[in-house]
Amino acid sequence: MDYFLTEEQQMIRDTAAQIAKEKIEPLALEYDEKGIFPWDIVKVLGDADLFRVFIPEEYDGLGGGAFEMSIVVEELSKACGGIALAYAASGLGIIPIILFGSEEQKKTWLPRLASGEILAAFALTEPNAGSDASAIITSAKPDGDDYVMNGTKQWITNGGEAEIYTVIAQTDPSRGARGSSAILVQKGTPGFEFGKKEDKMGIRASATRELIFQDCRVPKTNRLGKEGMGFMVAMKTFDQSRPGVAAQALGIAQGALDKAVAYARQREQFGRPVSSFQGLQFMMADMAMQLEAARALTYQVARNIDAGVKNVAGISAMAKVLASDAAMRITTDAVQIFGGYGYMKDYPMEKMMRDAKITQIYEGTNQIQREIIAMHLIKESMRKEG
Amino acid sequence: MNIVVCIKQVPDTTNIRINPETNTLIREGVESIINPFDMYAIEEALRIKEKIGGKVTALSMGPPQVAEALRTAISLGADEAILLTDRAFAGADTWATSLTLAGAIRKMENIGLILMGKQAIDGDTGQVGPGVAEHLRLPHITDIRKIEEISEKEIVCERLLEDGYLRLKAQLPIIITVVKEINEPRLPSLRGKMAAKKAEIITWNAEYIGIPVEEIGLNGSPTQVLKIFTPPKPGGGKVFEGEPADTVAQLLAELKTGGIQLGAAKEE
Ligand SMILES: Cc1cc2nc3c(=O)[nH]c(=O)nc-3n(C[C@H](O)[C@H](O)[C@H](O)COP(=O)(O)OP(=O)(O)OC[C@H]3O[C@@H](n4cnc5c(N)ncnc54)[C@H](O)[C@@H]3O)c2cc1C
């Protein structure tokens, strides 16, 4: 389907697609198997200006937004959802700086992030605060011109690899969710260490680590937005980044569908290609329909975000759920189409199925996303009744 | 210093087909690319510029659509692109091509280094690099796999041989041709692509270069292609499988039936 990309957007897509095919695909299985963080690919993406696409021009970006980021994530994910995540998670860390950063903070960080020289990360989750993000206990105690941070963030993508972290911490625990703030912490700050790298089911080329704060002192000027706005920063960031997760799901699913169709055409059983069996044809048709519907929604949501539409939380959640649920079904069916070969590590299918799963879990599980969608429905209904 | 890279647009031979009746390439539907060896030359030129400064000029002879190849060179980082296009250039063999390129290079100033790929994947002659050098009365080194040192005055490089390499030092200006071991070409960046879209491709014709028309194009080409054909595939070999003792015995028997004298070899 034609989504009427501008010439520049088409250029972005072509550039990302070429890197996916020529640079990422040949490494995908090895990096997954060995859990190698793709610094070499990050360099290629940076040199190609791909980190610039969603960063404002004043800070060495190319001035695009969620849509441009989504196209890149989708293309890269066709080859490897894990490697693509180094890019997407940096985006997640960059969005709050764009949305809430002071001029000074933007000038300090965005140009280096735009070039791909350094990566960013975003840290909200803790061992006892997942879906219930208001339960976070990592503290940032005001002390003169500084905050003194203590606590542990868990499962932080790009942890240990990124240079700059947006960390949501309690600056005033007595106020609960209203007492949290978003604080930029640079790698190497005394008292800021990393835990072990997690051994994961999928997206294994992505690094997931704990962030450990022990009397870590950061200046108050590192705060993004006002004190007490931490939760808001997190929610607004997710509203913008969810199309990125949706795009990751779309890419993985498209990669799986393309491979499944190609395989079904050449695999012969009962004297003819298995693609000639209606049982598989119906499956492929369903995969394609779900994928295209999810893509249409994701693109439109991203365009809404970039056009500055207010209250995108509901539609942003819809795109994330629709695309990630579709990706899980599509990759599972793609394994099915490959039969036993699909189950073997020599083929990319089982990896794509493992990679797809995370998109239903992170940046808010699909259950939590459905809650967000329902809350909007209910609020809207109440508003209509007055 | 001006660093010139000569590039050729060629059909993408990874999916080329040959018309069995005429024995010529089927060009319809075949994408045009920059000759892969020239991509290494562009990359090396850019690296040299990044190291010692200067200007990279991409130069190509061909029909107007070759401008696309030159735009790709600009998207990769070339500063300037010159297209030699004129009906009079058509049908040139390697002699006329190198004479034309040499004529164009003579029009440029401050030439330090001229780079080319070791050969083009469509003609596979490898003659144009040395040809340009002879026409310009410049030294040349072909098949360079590594540039160890380069300045505006001299170059130290490694020239690939079948069984090793030669380490050579030479004065600039010089013409060099490169092999694929020399580097890994970069991909174009978005900013590069945007610049390339807007870039002006400078066009020169035969008159501007100032070589008489009877010396260029088909008129100036001493080579005549009489026939192009696909050579017959060599006959398939025979593979003997099994334990060495058995396979050796089978091989000997086969050679014997083939009437080959086994001399002192003893059968067991
Ligand atoms: C690989 C990976 C990378 C990650 N990267 C980051 C990162 O970069 N930054 C970051 O901050 N976090 C990150 N996370 C954390 C991720 O966002 C959380 O895992 C996610 O929000 C869910 O939290 P949880 O795992 O604690 O699950 P829980 O909240 O414990 O949920 C368990 C189950 O209960 C369900 N559930 C919970 N509450 C409700 C409810 N109210 N209604 C219905 N069902 C409910 C959930 O949907 C889920 O099925 C990452 C996680 C993983 C696995």
XYZ file of C-alpha atoms and ligand atoms in Angstrom:
707
model
C 0.000 0.000 0.000
C 1.215 3.488 -0.790
C 1.504 5.717 2.256
C 2.458 8.764 0.216
C 5.774 9.449 1.825
C 7.468 12.712 0.991
C 10.621 12.504 -1.079
C 12.681 12.978 2.053
C 10.799 10.279 3.944
C 11.309 7.912 1.022
C 15.023 8.699 1.147
C 15.046 7.879 4.850
C 13.267 4.606 4.212
C 15.651 3.635 1.384
C 18.697 4.480 3.475
C 17.481 2.406 6.424
C 16.433 -0.452 4.144
C 19.853 -0.598 2.510
C 21.596 -0.743 5.878
C 19.173 -3.419 7.083
C 19.820 -5.592 4.062
C 23.537 -5.063 3.543
C 24.829 -4.538 7.064
C 22.356 -5.916 9.614
C 20.880 -9.031 8.052
C 24.260 -10.786 7.620
C 24.995 -10.311 11.353
C 21.539 -10.868 12.834
C 21.764 -14.554 13.736
C 25.293 -14.311 15.150
C 24.595 -11.209 17.235
C 21.443 -12.871 18.578
C 23.247 -16.092 19.423
C 26.195 -14.402 21.129
C 24.327 -11.393 22.503
C 26.674 -8.894 20.848
C 25.798 -5.227 21.255
C 25.815 -3.719 17.724
C 28.180 -0.767 18.133
C 29.406 -1.335 14.566
C 25.866 -0.901 13.264
C 25.263 2.122 15.509
C 28.266 3.711 13.782
C 26.820 2.940 10.352
C 23.428 4.379 11.371
C 25.114 7.488 12.727
C 27.240 7.995 9.608
C 24.093 7.661 7.506
C 22.456 10.489 9.553
C 19.624 8.220 10.694
C 19.717 9.397 14.325
C 19.159 12.902 13.004
C 15.754 12.222 11.464
C 13.666 12.862 14.599
C 15.840 15.593 16.128
C 15.121 19.324 15.534
C 17.306 21.092 12.994
C 18.640 23.594 15.576
C 20.431 20.692 17.237
C 21.973 19.130 14.125
C 18.903 17.072 13.341
C 16.879 16.837 10.158
C 13.701 18.041 11.826
C 11.370 15.062 11.472
C 9.446 13.359 14.250
C 7.714 10.158 15.319
C 6.874 9.249 11.730
C 10.461 9.404 10.504
C 11.665 7.499 13.550
C 9.046 4.824 12.943
C 10.067 4.314 9.327
C 13.674 3.772 10.358
C 12.785 1.389 13.199
C 10.482 -0.586 10.909
C 13.093 -1.003 8.191
C 15.871 -1.975 10.589
C 13.577 -4.424 12.401
C 12.887 -6.317 9.181
C 16.465 -7.537 9.485
C 16.793 -7.676 13.302
C 14.458 -6.380 15.991
C 17.263 -6.574 18.549
C 19.789 -4.530 16.621
C 17.047 -2.040 15.718
C 16.410 -1.564 19.425
C 19.796 0.087 20.016
C 18.424 2.822 17.752
C 14.835 2.848 19.048
C 15.806 2.834 22.734
C 18.145 5.754 22.169
C 15.121 7.464 20.644
C 13.171 6.705 23.832
C 15.917 8.374 25.831
C 16.118 11.337 23.448
C 12.393 12.167 23.305
C 12.199 13.551 26.879
C 15.217 15.785 26.181
C 13.474 17.141 23.074
C 10.138 17.559 24.885
C 11.280 18.847 28.262
C 14.962 19.766 27.992
C 16.195 23.295 28.642
C 18.079 25.092 25.885
C 21.293 24.257 27.717
C 20.449 20.552 28.051
C 19.419 20.309 24.415
C 22.613 22.020 23.260
C 24.731 19.751 25.387
C 23.184 16.442 24.399
C 21.186 16.527 21.176
C 23.992 17.217 18.671
C 26.068 14.307 19.988
C 23.012 12.046 20.029
C 22.064 13.208 16.524
C 25.410 12.122 15.139
C 25.110 8.680 16.735
C 28.397 9.232 18.551
C 26.592 8.459 21.821
C 23.361 6.688 22.748
C 20.631 7.515 25.242
C 18.397 5.385 27.484
C 15.255 5.801 29.541
C 14.887 4.346 33.036
C 11.582 3.970 34.823
C 11.114 0.278 35.718
C 12.303 -1.132 39.069
C 12.198 -4.634 40.548
C 8.939 -3.844 42.333
C 7.566 -1.225 39.974
C 6.670 -2.508 36.508
C 3.153 -1.854 35.305
C 2.587 0.169 38.453
C 5.212 2.786 37.729
C 3.967 4.936 40.596
C 5.510 2.383 42.976
C 9.082 3.428 42.166
C 11.330 3.972 45.186
C 14.597 5.130 43.583
C 15.165 8.434 45.314
C 16.769 11.716 44.345
C 17.005 13.666 47.558
C 17.425 17.427 47.181
C 20.648 18.559 48.815
C 21.635 22.155 48.127
C 22.188 22.514 44.371
C 22.285 18.751 43.903
C 20.206 15.619 44.110
C 21.613 12.573 45.865
C 20.321 9.460 44.137
C 19.846 5.988 45.618
C 18.098 2.909 44.277
C 18.030 0.420 41.423
C 16.438 0.603 37.990
C 15.823 -2.730 36.304
C 15.838 -3.967 32.693
C 17.041 -0.746 31.160
C 17.568 -1.058 27.424
C 20.954 0.326 26.256
C 22.013 0.169 29.926
C 25.801 0.319 30.183
C 26.142 1.244 26.507
C 24.339 4.596 26.564
C 26.117 7.774 27.656
C 23.077 9.660 28.956
C 20.096 8.319 30.950
C 16.737 9.908 31.666
C 15.955 8.507 35.098
C 12.601 8.853 36.839
C 13.195 9.106 40.589
C 11.368 10.255 43.704
C 12.376 13.767 44.694
C 9.565 13.941 47.267
C 8.367 10.453 48.289
C 5.654 11.919 50.511
C 3.788 13.040 47.395
C 3.721 9.600 45.697
C 3.446 9.729 41.915
C 3.402 13.538 42.084
C 6.728 13.508 43.884
C 8.820 12.084 41.066
C 11.129 13.968 38.711
C 13.010 13.178 35.500
C 16.762 13.559 35.901
C 19.566 13.247 33.346
C 22.432 11.132 34.620
C 25.614 10.696 32.638
C 27.529 7.434 32.535
C 30.610 7.686 34.711
C 28.997 9.887 37.373
C 30.416 8.686 40.736
C 27.887 6.440 42.488
C 26.253 5.337 39.226
C 27.043 1.718 38.287
C 25.589 -1.018 36.090
C 24.362 -4.469 37.086
C 24.823 -7.604 35.026
C 23.619 -7.892 31.450
C 20.367 -9.876 31.304
C 20.196 -13.150 29.363
C 17.005 -12.814 27.352
C 14.599 -14.872 25.248
C 14.760 -12.481 22.287
C 16.173 -9.148 21.101
C 19.423 -10.610 22.368
C 21.627 -8.126 20.529
C 20.073 -5.451 22.726
C 21.709 -4.774 26.091
C 19.386 -4.848 29.112
C 20.994 -3.957 32.436
C 20.330 -2.683 35.935
C 21.253 0.869 36.834
C 22.493 1.100 40.396
C 22.629 4.428 42.239
C 24.535 4.707 45.503
C 24.802 8.234 46.848
C 25.096 9.415 43.291
C 25.265 13.207 43.233
C 23.911 15.075 40.195
C 23.311 18.829 39.883
C 19.696 20.006 39.958
C 20.300 21.585 36.569
C 20.156 18.005 35.193
C 16.434 17.823 35.914
C 14.128 17.702 32.885
C 11.055 19.857 33.440
C 9.843 20.870 36.864
C 10.188 18.989 40.108
C 7.258 16.607 40.543
C 6.737 16.261 36.798
C 8.610 12.940 36.474
C 5.552 10.856 35.900
C 4.222 13.283 33.338
C 7.559 13.268 31.512
C 7.399 9.461 31.389
C 3.814 9.333 30.118
C 4.328 12.031 27.462
C 7.492 10.277 26.351
C 5.671 6.966 25.959
C 2.833 8.647 24.052
C 5.442 9.664 21.456
C 7.544 6.536 21.508
C 4.843 3.873 21.258
C 4.567 4.163 17.469
C 8.276 3.269 17.551
C 7.524 0.011 19.362
C 4.658 -0.576 16.948
C 7.074 0.006 14.077
C 9.531 -2.476 15.546
C 6.701 -5.030 15.642
C 5.701 -4.190 12.059
C 9.255 -4.624 10.849
C 9.746 -7.972 12.540
C 6.374 -9.164 11.223
C 7.034 -7.943 7.677
C 10.439 -9.605 7.687
C 8.818 -12.864 8.812
C 5.966 -12.657 6.293
C 8.309 -11.940 3.371
C 10.490 -14.896 4.278
C 7.499 -17.178 4.846
C 5.968 -16.416 1.442
C 9.303 -16.880 -0.327
C 9.858 -20.165 1.495
C 6.342 -21.458 0.770
C 6.916 -20.851 -2.938
C 10.019 -22.984 -3.089
C 9.269 -25.734 -0.537
C 7.619 -28.680 -2.298
C 5.454 -31.376 -0.730
C 3.009 -33.722 -2.453
C 4.706 -32.736 -5.689
C 3.946 -29.036 -5.572
C 4.946 -25.897 -3.723
C 3.330 -25.661 -0.298
C 2.224 -22.138 -1.265
C -0.340 -23.800 -3.535
C -2.235 -25.206 -0.545
C -5.213 -23.146 0.477
C -4.515 -23.874 4.137
C -1.308 -21.853 3.903
C -2.752 -19.311 1.492
C -5.462 -18.337 3.984
C -2.811 -18.068 6.670
C -0.645 -15.798 4.528
C -3.649 -13.664 3.616
C -4.550 -13.199 7.277
C -0.965 -12.294 8.121
C -0.854 -9.681 5.373
C -4.207 -8.155 6.370
C -3.332 -7.819 10.035
C 0.015 -6.337 9.160
C -1.317 -3.745 6.743
C -4.067 -2.687 9.153
C -1.545 -2.280 11.946
C 0.788 -0.333 9.680
C -1.960 2.017 8.520
C -2.890 2.759 12.136
C 0.712 3.166 13.274
C 1.584 5.594 10.482
C -1.531 7.636 11.044
C -0.885 7.843 14.779
C 2.709 8.915 14.151
C 1.476 11.593 11.760
C -1.049 12.769 14.366
C 1.737 13.082 16.915
C 3.913 15.044 14.507
C 1.004 17.327 13.618
C 0.749 18.215 17.308
C -2.645 16.596 17.951
C -3.441 16.678 21.684
C -4.353 13.630 23.730
C -2.648 10.966 21.674
C -2.311 8.512 24.595
C -5.291 6.397 23.502
C -4.453 6.124 19.816
C -0.770 5.711 20.546
C -1.638 2.754 22.798
C -3.899 1.336 20.062
C -1.072 1.322 17.527
C 1.281 -0.389 19.969
C -1.213 -3.129 20.889
C -2.520 -3.782 17.397
C 0.946 -3.994 15.864
C 2.565 -6.054 18.613
C -0.298 -8.552 18.867
C -0.257 -8.848 15.077
C 3.507 -9.373 15.085
C 3.232 -12.169 17.650
C 0.590 -13.988 15.589
C 2.365 -13.371 12.294
C 5.753 -14.585 13.478
C 4.148 -17.645 15.090
C 2.393 -18.435 11.807
C 5.599 -17.800 9.884
C 7.300 -20.494 11.964
C 4.345 -22.734 11.136
C 4.734 -22.124 7.410
C 8.400 -23.082 7.647
C 7.376 -26.284 9.479
C 10.255 -27.997 11.311
C 12.778 -25.775 9.581
C 11.101 -22.812 11.212
C 11.883 -24.315 14.609
C 15.597 -24.626 13.844
C 18.166 -21.991 14.743
C 19.693 -22.281 11.258
C 16.718 -20.313 9.965
C 15.698 -16.836 11.152
C 12.064 -17.734 11.912
C 12.325 -18.858 15.523
C 14.386 -15.749 16.297
C 11.746 -13.489 14.800
C 9.110 -15.160 16.947
C 11.266 -14.681 20.055
C 11.965 -11.067 19.108
C 8.300 -10.274 18.483
C 7.271 -11.255 22.021
C 8.914 -8.295 23.742
C 6.804 -5.810 21.809
C 3.740 -7.017 23.757
C 5.537 -6.454 27.047
C 7.688 -3.348 27.190
C 6.774 0.327 27.153
C 3.653 -0.777 28.987
C 2.245 -4.309 28.615
C -0.615 -4.781 26.195
C -2.942 -5.214 29.166
C -1.943 -1.800 30.471
C -2.326 -0.351 26.951
C -5.858 -1.719 26.756
C -6.566 -0.055 30.091
C -5.375 3.253 28.674
C -7.565 2.809 25.603
C -10.596 1.900 27.737
C -10.023 4.847 30.090
C -10.185 7.146 27.084
C -13.399 5.523 25.876
C -15.006 5.886 29.265
C -13.864 9.484 29.718
C -15.128 10.344 26.258
C -18.484 8.759 26.971
C -18.779 10.641 30.254
C -17.872 13.894 28.524
C -20.613 13.365 25.941
C -23.212 12.837 28.634
C -21.956 16.011 30.289
C 45.106 19.235 -4.494
C 42.438 17.868 -6.794
C 41.740 14.154 -6.438
C 39.924 12.822 -9.493
C 37.960 9.572 -9.449
C 36.923 8.144 -12.802
C 33.742 6.121 -12.534
C 31.749 4.077 -15.005
C 28.080 3.255 -14.928
C 27.555 -0.439 -15.665
C 24.619 -2.868 -15.706
C 24.227 -4.690 -12.396
C 25.667 -8.034 -13.441
C 24.478 -9.858 -10.348
C 21.330 -10.598 -12.352
C 22.465 -10.215 -15.921
C 21.131 -12.320 -18.789
C 22.503 -12.815 -22.282
C 20.353 -13.044 -25.389
C 21.358 -16.460 -26.779
C 20.646 -15.439 -30.379
C 22.566 -12.166 -30.583
C 24.948 -12.973 -27.733
C 24.558 -9.485 -26.341
C 23.547 -8.346 -22.864
C 19.826 -7.973 -22.264
C 19.792 -4.460 -20.819
C 16.042 -4.011 -20.339
C 15.036 -4.099 -16.713
C 18.644 -4.315 -15.555
C 19.534 -1.705 -12.975
C 22.530 0.523 -13.575
C 25.102 0.777 -10.832
C 28.508 2.328 -10.381
C 31.134 -0.212 -11.375
C 31.839 -1.944 -8.023
C 35.618 -1.485 -8.288
C 35.059 2.244 -8.765
C 33.188 2.320 -5.447
C 36.466 1.374 -3.759
C 38.200 4.147 -5.702
C 35.605 6.690 -4.505
C 35.946 5.510 -0.917
C 39.739 5.713 -1.058
C 39.586 9.195 -2.586
C 37.297 10.352 0.232
C 39.590 8.849 2.866
C 42.600 10.588 1.342
C 40.731 13.878 1.325
C 39.677 13.364 4.947
C 43.330 12.738 5.810
C 45.266 15.349 3.857
C 42.580 17.689 2.529
C 41.822 18.616 -1.058
C 38.881 18.289 -3.364
C 37.355 15.123 -4.814
C 36.083 15.359 -8.384
C 34.077 12.489 -9.835
C 34.438 12.140 -13.598
C 32.483 9.947 -15.967
C 31.917 9.604 -19.688
C 28.573 8.365 -20.928
C 25.015 9.225 -21.900
C 23.065 11.827 -19.840
C 21.625 9.171 -17.484
C 25.138 8.655 -16.103
C 24.454 11.822 -14.092
C 22.733 9.464 -11.617
C 25.997 7.645 -10.957
C 27.718 10.982 -10.442
C 25.006 12.025 -7.987
C 25.700 8.866 -6.035
C 29.366 9.878 -5.897
C 28.315 13.261 -4.510
C 26.014 11.621 -1.957
C 29.035 9.686 -0.737
C 31.041 12.878 -0.331
C 32.564 13.905 -3.680
C 32.763 17.698 -3.951
C 32.182 18.025 -7.658
C 30.980 15.888 -10.556
C 31.784 16.228 -14.246
C 29.924 14.361 -16.943
C 31.466 13.980 -20.386
C 28.551 13.537 -22.678
C 28.324 13.972 -26.435
C 27.071 11.842 -29.317
C 30.618 11.950 -30.641
C 31.806 9.938 -27.609
C 29.502 7.001 -28.360
C 30.967 3.637 -29.282
C 34.363 4.384 -27.768
C 36.736 1.510 -27.080
C 39.309 1.646 -24.297
C 41.700 3.739 -26.431
C 39.145 6.414 -27.292
C 37.708 6.337 -23.766
C 41.067 6.909 -22.140
C 41.916 9.610 -24.662
C 38.650 11.401 -23.824
C 39.092 11.079 -20.059
C 42.679 12.281 -20.391
C 41.475 15.281 -22.387
C 39.013 16.168 -19.648
C 41.605 15.787 -16.907
C 43.925 18.115 -18.817
C 41.223 20.782 -18.449
C 41.374 20.538 -14.664
C 43.794 22.282 -12.377
C 46.091 21.164 -9.608
C 45.704 17.430 -10.298
C 47.496 15.335 -7.673
C 45.943 11.919 -7.836
C 43.656 10.092 -10.255
C 41.924 6.978 -8.963
C 40.035 4.260 -10.800
C 38.808 0.755 -10.145
C 41.102 -1.972 -11.448
C 38.609 -2.808 -14.197
C 34.951 -2.420 -15.147
C 32.756 -5.456 -14.606
C 31.110 -5.167 -18.023
C 34.175 -4.921 -20.293
C 36.696 -6.412 -17.862
C 39.675 -4.999 -19.773
C 41.488 -3.081 -17.050
C 42.982 -0.889 -19.785
C 41.469 2.511 -19.151
C 43.532 3.383 -16.067
C 46.908 2.744 -17.712
C 45.515 4.229 -20.950
C 44.687 7.558 -19.328
C 48.132 7.559 -17.725
C 49.856 7.055 -21.090
C 47.802 9.761 -22.777
C 48.663 12.152 -19.954
C 52.299 11.009 -19.781
C 51.833 10.319 -16.083
C 53.102 7.347 -14.081
C 50.572 4.758 -12.969
C 50.323 1.876 -10.531
C 47.557 -0.698 -10.971
C 45.908 -3.098 -8.496
C 46.627 -1.203 -5.305
C 45.433 -2.997 -2.210
C 46.671 -0.505 0.397
C 47.882 3.054 0.590
C 50.370 3.243 3.425
C 51.323 6.877 3.160
C 50.167 9.732 1.039
C 51.043 13.401 0.851
C 50.745 16.022 -1.855
C 54.190 14.941 -3.006
C 54.378 11.183 -2.854
C 52.588 7.931 -2.254
C 53.695 4.671 -0.633
C 51.428 1.802 -1.510
C 51.062 -1.926 -1.896
C 50.369 -3.383 -5.296
C 48.638 -6.749 -5.308
C 50.348 -9.581 -7.188
C 49.177 -13.145 -7.646
C 51.603 -14.453 -5.052
C 52.179 -11.467 -2.786
C 52.530 -7.743 -3.143
C 54.979 -5.061 -4.159
C 55.605 -2.097 -1.901
C 56.080 0.971 -4.058
C 56.900 4.612 -3.579
C 56.078 7.111 -6.318
C 55.846 10.834 -6.968
C 52.552 12.608 -7.493
C 50.784 13.338 -9.783
C 50.013 9.721 -10.514
C 47.195 7.462 -11.646
C 46.327 4.480 -9.502
C 43.792 1.700 -9.873
C 42.490 -0.123 -6.807
C 41.336 -3.634 -5.914
C 38.549 -4.531 -3.516
C 40.873 -5.413 -0.623
C 41.685 -1.732 -0.224
C 38.663 -0.681 1.875
C 34.996 -1.118 2.652
C 32.994 1.573 0.858
C 30.698 3.672 3.023
C 26.965 3.980 2.404
C 25.550 7.344 1.391
C 24.261 9.491 4.252
C 20.915 11.289 4.250
C 22.598 14.680 4.184
C 24.760 13.446 1.323
C 21.723 12.270 -0.623
C 19.996 15.591 -0.063
C 23.071 17.479 -1.243
C 23.322 15.202 -4.269
C 19.749 15.924 -5.304
C 20.496 19.618 -5.455
C 24.036 19.377 -6.796
C 24.874 20.669 -10.241
C 26.429 18.086 -12.525
C 28.935 19.892 -14.740
C 28.655 18.740 -18.346
C 31.453 18.907 -20.891
C 31.148 18.018 -24.577
C 33.717 17.042 -27.216
C 34.181 20.604 -28.370
C 34.954 21.809 -24.858
C 37.521 19.079 -24.309
C 38.990 19.981 -27.677
C 39.887 16.616 -29.177
C 39.137 16.202 -32.891
C 35.975 14.123 -33.404
C 37.740 11.607 -35.618
C 39.915 10.622 -32.640
C 37.064 9.852 -30.223
C 33.996 7.643 -30.021
C 33.545 4.921 -32.614
C 35.672 6.875 -35.152
C 38.649 6.931 -32.859
C 38.377 3.304 -31.767
C 40.868 0.887 -33.306
C 39.178 -2.095 -31.635
C 36.304 -3.767 -33.469
C 34.069 -6.220 -31.701
C 33.333 -8.913 -34.277
C 31.434 -11.324 -32.117
C 30.399 -11.756 -28.493
C 29.614 -15.237 -27.328
C 29.269 -17.241 -24.152
C 32.090 -19.773 -24.050
C 30.866 -23.354 -23.714
C 30.893 -24.582 -20.128
C 33.885 -26.838 -19.441
C 32.795 -30.482 -19.154
C 31.905 -31.611 -15.643
C 34.605 -33.448 -13.705
C 34.164 -36.798 -12.074
C 34.093 -37.273 -8.315
C 35.170 -40.555 -6.776
C 33.702 -41.182 -3.369
C 34.741 -43.561 -0.629
C 37.893 -44.518 1.247
C 41.170 -43.189 -0.227
C 42.366 -46.701 -1.133
C 39.197 -47.339 -3.167
C 39.051 -43.938 -4.792
C 42.709 -44.108 -5.838
C 42.074 -47.502 -7.410
C 39.029 -46.141 -9.231
C 41.000 -43.173 -10.460
C 43.818 -45.351 -11.777
C 41.351 -47.620 -13.558
C 39.679 -44.599 -15.105
C 42.972 -43.178 -16.316
C 43.898 -46.513 -17.799
C 40.655 -46.828 -19.759
C 41.269 -43.307 -20.937
C 44.508 -44.587 -22.462
C 46.790 -42.677 -20.122
C 50.216 -44.250 -19.512
C 50.724 -44.730 -15.827
C 54.499 -44.973 -16.081
C 56.176 -46.092 -12.887
C 53.013 -45.988 -10.778
C 52.320 -49.424 -9.443
C 48.856 -50.906 -9.270
C 47.940 -52.793 -6.105
C 13.794 -6.647 27.447
C 13.174 -5.560 28.263
C 13.573 -4.246 28.077
C 13.026 -3.234 28.865
N 13.484 -1.951 28.701
C 13.058 -0.992 29.573
C 13.610 0.313 29.546
O 14.458 0.630 28.692
N 13.209 1.204 30.453
C 12.279 0.915 31.398
O 11.959 1.756 32.215
N 11.718 -0.310 31.442
C 12.085 -1.278 30.564
N 11.532 -2.530 30.626
C 10.504 -2.821 31.602
C 9.127 -3.011 31.003
O 8.590 -1.785 30.600
C 8.263 -3.735 32.053
O 8.690 -5.073 32.035
C 6.796 -3.649 31.783
O 6.335 -2.349 31.979
C 5.971 -4.612 32.627
O 6.350 -4.594 33.966
P 6.666 -5.982 34.722
O 7.586 -6.707 33.877
O 7.083 -5.658 36.086
O 5.306 -6.757 34.732
P 4.147 -6.665 35.852
O 3.740 -5.283 36.006
O 4.588 -7.417 37.046
O 3.007 -7.448 35.129
C 2.803 -8.858 35.220
C 1.548 -9.197 34.450
O 0.424 -8.574 35.072
C -0.274 -7.785 34.137
N -0.811 -6.621 34.829
C -0.187 -5.783 35.673
N -1.010 -4.821 36.077
C -2.205 -5.040 35.485
C -3.446 -4.385 35.474
N -3.645 -3.269 36.182
N -4.438 -4.907 34.726
C -4.250 -6.020 33.992
N -3.091 -6.681 33.937
C -2.066 -6.188 34.670
C 0.752 -7.401 33.125
O 0.165 -7.060 31.875
C 1.560 -8.671 33.010
O 0.916 -9.569 32.168
C 12.046 -3.545 29.830
C 11.624 -4.866 29.985
C 12.169 -5.862 29.223
C 11.713 -7.269 29.449
